Short mmCIF file of C-alpha atoms in Angstrom, two decimals:
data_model
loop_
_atom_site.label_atom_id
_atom_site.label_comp_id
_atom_site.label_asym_id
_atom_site.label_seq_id
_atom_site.Cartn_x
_atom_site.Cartn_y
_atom_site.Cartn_z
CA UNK A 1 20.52 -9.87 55.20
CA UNK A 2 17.55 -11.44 53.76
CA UNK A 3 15.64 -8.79 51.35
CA UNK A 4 11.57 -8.67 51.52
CA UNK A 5 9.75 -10.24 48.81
CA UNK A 6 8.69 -7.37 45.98
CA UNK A 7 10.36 -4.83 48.43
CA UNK A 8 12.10 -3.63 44.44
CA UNK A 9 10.12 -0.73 43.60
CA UNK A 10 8.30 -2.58 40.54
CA UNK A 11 6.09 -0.48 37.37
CA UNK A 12 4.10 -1.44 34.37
CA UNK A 13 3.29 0.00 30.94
CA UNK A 14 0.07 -0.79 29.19
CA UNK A 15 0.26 -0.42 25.19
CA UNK A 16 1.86 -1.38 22.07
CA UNK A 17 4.91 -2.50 20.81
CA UNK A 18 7.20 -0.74 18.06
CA UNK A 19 9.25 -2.80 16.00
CA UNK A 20 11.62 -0.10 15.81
CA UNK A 21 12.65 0.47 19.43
CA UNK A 22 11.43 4.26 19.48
CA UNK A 23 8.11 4.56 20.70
CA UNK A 24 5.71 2.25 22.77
CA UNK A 25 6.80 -0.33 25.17
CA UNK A 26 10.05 -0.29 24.22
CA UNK A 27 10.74 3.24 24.73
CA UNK A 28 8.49 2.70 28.20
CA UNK A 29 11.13 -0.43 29.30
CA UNK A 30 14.40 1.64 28.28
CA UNK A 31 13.36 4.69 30.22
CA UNK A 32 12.04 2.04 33.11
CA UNK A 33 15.13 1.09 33.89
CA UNK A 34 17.11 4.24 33.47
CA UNK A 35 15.20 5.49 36.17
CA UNK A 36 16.13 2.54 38.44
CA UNK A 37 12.85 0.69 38.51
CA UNK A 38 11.76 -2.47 37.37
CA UNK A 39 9.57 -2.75 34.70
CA UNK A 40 7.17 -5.15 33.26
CA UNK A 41 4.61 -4.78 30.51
CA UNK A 42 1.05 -5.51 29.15
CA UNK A 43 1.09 -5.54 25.35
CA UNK A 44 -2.27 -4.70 23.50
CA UNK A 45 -1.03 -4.29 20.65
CA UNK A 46 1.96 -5.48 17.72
CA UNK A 47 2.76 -2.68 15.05
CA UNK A 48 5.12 -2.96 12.29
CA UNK A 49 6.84 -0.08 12.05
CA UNK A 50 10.51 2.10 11.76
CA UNK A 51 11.28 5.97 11.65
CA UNK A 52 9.85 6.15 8.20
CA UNK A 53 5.97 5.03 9.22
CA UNK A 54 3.73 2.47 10.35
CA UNK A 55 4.00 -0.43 8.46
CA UNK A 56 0.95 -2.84 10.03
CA UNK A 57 -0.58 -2.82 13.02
CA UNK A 58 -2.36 -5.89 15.37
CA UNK A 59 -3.93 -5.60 18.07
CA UNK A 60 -4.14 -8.70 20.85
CA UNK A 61 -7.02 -10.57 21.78
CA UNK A 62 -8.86 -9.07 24.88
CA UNK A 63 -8.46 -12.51 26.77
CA UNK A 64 -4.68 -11.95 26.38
CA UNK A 65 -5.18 -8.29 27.90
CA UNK A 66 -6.93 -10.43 31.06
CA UNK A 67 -4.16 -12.55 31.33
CA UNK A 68 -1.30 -10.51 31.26
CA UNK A 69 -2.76 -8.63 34.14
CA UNK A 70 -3.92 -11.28 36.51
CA UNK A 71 -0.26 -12.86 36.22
CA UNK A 72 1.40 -9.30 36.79
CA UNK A 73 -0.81 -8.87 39.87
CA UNK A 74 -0.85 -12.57 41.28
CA UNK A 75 3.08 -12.62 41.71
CA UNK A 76 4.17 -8.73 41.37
CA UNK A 77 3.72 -5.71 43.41
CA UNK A 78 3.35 -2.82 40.73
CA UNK A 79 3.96 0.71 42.26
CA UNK A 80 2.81 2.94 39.45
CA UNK A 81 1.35 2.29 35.76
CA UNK A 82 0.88 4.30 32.31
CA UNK A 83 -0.74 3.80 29.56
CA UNK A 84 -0.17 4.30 25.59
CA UNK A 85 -1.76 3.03 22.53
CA UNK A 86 -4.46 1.24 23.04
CA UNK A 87 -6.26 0.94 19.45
CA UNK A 88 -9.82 0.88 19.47
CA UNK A 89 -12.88 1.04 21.90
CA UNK A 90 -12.97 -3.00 23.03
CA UNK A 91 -9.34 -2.37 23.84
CA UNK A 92 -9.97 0.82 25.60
CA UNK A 93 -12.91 -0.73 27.79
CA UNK A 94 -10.76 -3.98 28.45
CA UNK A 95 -8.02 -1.82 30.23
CA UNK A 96 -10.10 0.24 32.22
CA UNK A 97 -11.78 -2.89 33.84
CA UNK A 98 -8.43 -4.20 34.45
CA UNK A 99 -7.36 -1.49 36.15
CA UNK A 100 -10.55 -1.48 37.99
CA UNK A 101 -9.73 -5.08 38.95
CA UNK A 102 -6.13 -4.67 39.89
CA UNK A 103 -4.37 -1.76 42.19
CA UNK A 104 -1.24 -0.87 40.00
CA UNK A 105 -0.74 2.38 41.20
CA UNK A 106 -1.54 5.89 40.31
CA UNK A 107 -2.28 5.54 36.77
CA UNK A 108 -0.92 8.23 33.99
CA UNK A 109 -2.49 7.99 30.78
CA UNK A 110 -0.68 8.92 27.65
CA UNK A 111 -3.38 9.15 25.32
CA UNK A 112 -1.79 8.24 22.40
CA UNK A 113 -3.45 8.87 19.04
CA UNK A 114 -1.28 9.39 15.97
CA UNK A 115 1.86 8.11 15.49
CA UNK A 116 4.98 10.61 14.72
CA UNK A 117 4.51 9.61 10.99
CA UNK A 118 0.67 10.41 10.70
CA UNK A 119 -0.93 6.99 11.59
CA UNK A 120 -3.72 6.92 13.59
CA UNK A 121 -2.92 4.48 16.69
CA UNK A 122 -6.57 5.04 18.21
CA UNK A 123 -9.78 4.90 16.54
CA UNK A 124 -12.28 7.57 16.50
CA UNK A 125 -15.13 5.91 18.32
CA UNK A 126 -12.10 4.47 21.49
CA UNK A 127 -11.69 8.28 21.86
CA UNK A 128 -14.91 8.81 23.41
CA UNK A 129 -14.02 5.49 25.51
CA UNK A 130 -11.27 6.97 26.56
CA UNK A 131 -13.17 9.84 28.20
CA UNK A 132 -15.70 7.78 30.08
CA UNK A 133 -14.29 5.14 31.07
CA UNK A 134 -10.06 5.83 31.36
CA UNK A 135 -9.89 9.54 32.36
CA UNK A 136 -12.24 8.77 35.36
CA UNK A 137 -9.31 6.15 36.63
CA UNK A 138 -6.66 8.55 36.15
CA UNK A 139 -3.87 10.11 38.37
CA UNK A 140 -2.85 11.90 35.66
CA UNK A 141 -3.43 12.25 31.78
CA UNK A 142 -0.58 13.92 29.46
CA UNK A 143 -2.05 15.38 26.17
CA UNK A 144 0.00 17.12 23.84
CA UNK A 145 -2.02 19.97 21.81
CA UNK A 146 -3.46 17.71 19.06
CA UNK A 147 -4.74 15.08 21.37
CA UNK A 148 -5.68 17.89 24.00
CA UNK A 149 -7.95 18.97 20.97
CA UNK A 150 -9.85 15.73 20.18
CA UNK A 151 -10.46 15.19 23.80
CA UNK A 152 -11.73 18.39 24.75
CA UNK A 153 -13.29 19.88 20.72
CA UNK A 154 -10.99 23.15 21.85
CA UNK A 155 -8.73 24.74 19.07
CA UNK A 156 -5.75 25.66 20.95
CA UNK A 157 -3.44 28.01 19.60
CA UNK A 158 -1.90 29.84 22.23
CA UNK A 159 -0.43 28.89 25.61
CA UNK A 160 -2.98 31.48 27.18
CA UNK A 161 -5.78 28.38 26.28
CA UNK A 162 -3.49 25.36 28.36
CA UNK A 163 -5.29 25.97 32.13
CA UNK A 164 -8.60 26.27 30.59
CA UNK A 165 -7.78 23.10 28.38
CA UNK A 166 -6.89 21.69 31.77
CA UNK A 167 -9.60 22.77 33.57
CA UNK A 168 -12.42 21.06 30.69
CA UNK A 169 -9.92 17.43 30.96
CA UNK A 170 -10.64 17.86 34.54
CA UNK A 171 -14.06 17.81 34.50
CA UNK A 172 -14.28 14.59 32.84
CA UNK A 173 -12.59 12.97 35.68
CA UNK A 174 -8.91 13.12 35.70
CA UNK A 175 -7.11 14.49 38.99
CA UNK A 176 -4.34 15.66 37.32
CA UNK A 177 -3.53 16.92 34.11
CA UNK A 178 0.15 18.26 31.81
CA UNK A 179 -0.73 20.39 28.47
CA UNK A 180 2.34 19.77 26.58
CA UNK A 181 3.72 22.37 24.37
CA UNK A 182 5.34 20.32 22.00
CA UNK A 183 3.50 21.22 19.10
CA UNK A 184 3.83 25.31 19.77
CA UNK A 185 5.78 26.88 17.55
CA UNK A 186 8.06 28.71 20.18
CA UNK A 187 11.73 28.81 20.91
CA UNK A 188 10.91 27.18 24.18
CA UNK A 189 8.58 23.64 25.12
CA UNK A 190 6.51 25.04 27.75
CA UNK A 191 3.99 22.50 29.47
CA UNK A 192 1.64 23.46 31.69
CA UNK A 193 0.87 21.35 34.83
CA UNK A 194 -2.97 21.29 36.63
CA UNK A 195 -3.19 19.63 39.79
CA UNK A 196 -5.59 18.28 41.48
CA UNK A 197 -5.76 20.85 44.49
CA UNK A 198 -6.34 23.78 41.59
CA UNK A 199 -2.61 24.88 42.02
CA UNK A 200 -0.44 24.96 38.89
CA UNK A 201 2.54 25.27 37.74
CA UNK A 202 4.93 25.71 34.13
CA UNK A 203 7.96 23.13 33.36
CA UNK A 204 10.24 24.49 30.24
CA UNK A 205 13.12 23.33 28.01
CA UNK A 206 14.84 25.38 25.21
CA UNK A 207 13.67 23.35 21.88
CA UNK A 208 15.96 21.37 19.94
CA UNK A 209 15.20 21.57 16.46
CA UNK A 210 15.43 17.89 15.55
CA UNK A 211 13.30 15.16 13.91
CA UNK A 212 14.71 12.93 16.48
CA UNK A 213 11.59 13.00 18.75
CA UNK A 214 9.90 9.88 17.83
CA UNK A 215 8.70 8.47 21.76
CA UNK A 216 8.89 11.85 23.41
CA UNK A 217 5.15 11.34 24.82
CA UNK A 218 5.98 7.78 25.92
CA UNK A 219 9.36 8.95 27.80
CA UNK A 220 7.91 11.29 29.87
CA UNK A 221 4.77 9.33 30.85
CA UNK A 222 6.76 5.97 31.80
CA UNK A 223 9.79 8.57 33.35
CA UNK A 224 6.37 10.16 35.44
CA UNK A 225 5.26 6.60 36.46
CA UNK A 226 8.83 5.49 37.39
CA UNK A 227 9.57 8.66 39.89
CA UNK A 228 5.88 7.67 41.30
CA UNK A 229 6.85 4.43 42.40
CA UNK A 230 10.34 5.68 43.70
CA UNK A 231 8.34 7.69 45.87
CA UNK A 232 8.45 11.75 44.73
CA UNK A 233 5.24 13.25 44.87
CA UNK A 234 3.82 14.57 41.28
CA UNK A 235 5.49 17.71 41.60
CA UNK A 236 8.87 16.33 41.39
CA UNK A 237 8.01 13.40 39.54
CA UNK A 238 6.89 15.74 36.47
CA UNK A 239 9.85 18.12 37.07
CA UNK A 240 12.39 15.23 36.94
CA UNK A 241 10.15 13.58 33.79
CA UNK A 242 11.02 16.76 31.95
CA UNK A 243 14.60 17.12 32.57
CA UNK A 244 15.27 13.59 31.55
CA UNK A 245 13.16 13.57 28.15
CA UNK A 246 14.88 17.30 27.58
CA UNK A 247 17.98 15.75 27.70
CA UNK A 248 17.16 12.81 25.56
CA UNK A 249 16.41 14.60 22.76
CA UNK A 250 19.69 17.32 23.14
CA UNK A 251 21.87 14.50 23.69
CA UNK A 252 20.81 13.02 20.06
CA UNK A 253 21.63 9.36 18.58
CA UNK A 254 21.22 8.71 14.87
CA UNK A 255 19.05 5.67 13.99
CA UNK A 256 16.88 5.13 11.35
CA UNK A 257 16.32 7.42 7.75
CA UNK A 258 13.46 9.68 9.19
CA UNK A 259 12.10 10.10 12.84
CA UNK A 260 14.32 8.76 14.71
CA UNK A 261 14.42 8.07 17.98
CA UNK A 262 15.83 9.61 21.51
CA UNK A 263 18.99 8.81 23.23
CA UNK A 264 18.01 7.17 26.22
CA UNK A 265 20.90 6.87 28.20
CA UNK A 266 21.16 10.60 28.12
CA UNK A 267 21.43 10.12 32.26
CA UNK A 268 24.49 9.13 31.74
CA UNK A 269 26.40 11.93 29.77
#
């Protein structure tokens, strides 16, 4: 039986790397292919770094950015994308005309800004890039509270605030948008999904009171993208997402001195 050419359902993250395996691409790749789809990878960025901090960080030239998505799109047929850190405001731009260029997919943007250990991974003036010129391009964006705050100027401290949160990220151009509840201080991690069609709905998880979330935000954006290109509408794509990052962090490995990363072959327990 001869197989069609690309006929594998193929993804791509766009973002940075971490030295440490926890975060970034490398988180992206490892929860790429435990949800049984290829993935591949634009790198805008090199940071030094383990579950302690950041050590350095480097970001690529924007050529490079060019000409990692020309080849991905001249041989490749990508299904569904993400995106992570993306450093500062040249970077930001760069991506967004690339994905203007290029059909990868529905496109979810993590919009990463501060690393687990307190570095910033995006510069203040890319954040305002980030709402012209990426949220406008996006299927869907996944905030947790204290980068739901810097896009929208909203203090948020109560889950009463997530669909109006939504509701303002909306406006700038995103279809759909997840309020993660991360940062709340409850027994349980409520998130709070906005569609584009104005219906909503809540995804939960009983928290696990761990350090061991370093590449939480990652996991569920690239597990999101990968359920995409398998086919499940958003719905089930996010409900899926959430179980699988849930049990990454219950089923817990121990790596590293500080925050550590999650387990992700928790699919297979």
């Amino acid at each position: 039986m001869v197989e069609k050419i690309n006929s594998f359902p193929q993804v791509l993250t766009i973002a940075g790397t971490d030295s440490s395996g926890g975060a970034g691409v490398m988180a992206d790749l490892k929860t790429f292919q435990m949800q049984q789809v290829f993935g591949t990878a634009v790198i805008v960025a090199v940071t030094a770094q383990n579950t302690l901090g950041v050590q350095a960080t480097h970001l690529l030239p924007l050529e490079m950015i060019d000409a990692q998505c020309a080849a991905l799109a001249d041989d490749l047929d990508i299904r569904a994308c993400k995106t992570g850190m993306l450093g500062d405001a040249e970077h930001v731009h760069q991506v967004a005309v690339n994905l203007q260029k290029y059909d990868f997919g529905p496109v979810t943007v993590d919009p990463v800004m501060v690393a687990k250990g307190g570095a910033q991974l995006l510069s203040d003036e890319a954040v305002e890039t980030v709402k012209k010129e990426l949220l406008p391009l996006a299927t869907l964006v996944t905030p947790n509270l204290p980068e739901a705050e810097v896009l929208t100027g909203m203090k948020i401290t109560s889950e009463q605030q997530y669909p109006d949160v939504a509701h303002t990220l909306q406006d700038m151009g995103v279809k759909n948008v997840i309020i993660k509840g991360g940062h709340m201080d409850n027994e349980d991690v409520r998130d709070y999904t906005l569609l584009a069609d104005g219906t909503s709905f809540w995804t939960s998880s009983k928290r696990t009171h761990t350090k061991r979330t370093h590449g939480t935000g990652d996991t569920l954006a690239a597990a999101i993208t990968s359920q995409l290109a398998l086919g499940q509408d958003l719905t089930n794509a996010i409900k899926i997402a959430k179980k699988y990052v849930t049990a990454t962090i219950e089923h817990t490995i121990q790596v590293g001195h500080d925050h550590g990363p999650l387990n992700h072959w928790a699919k297979q327990f």
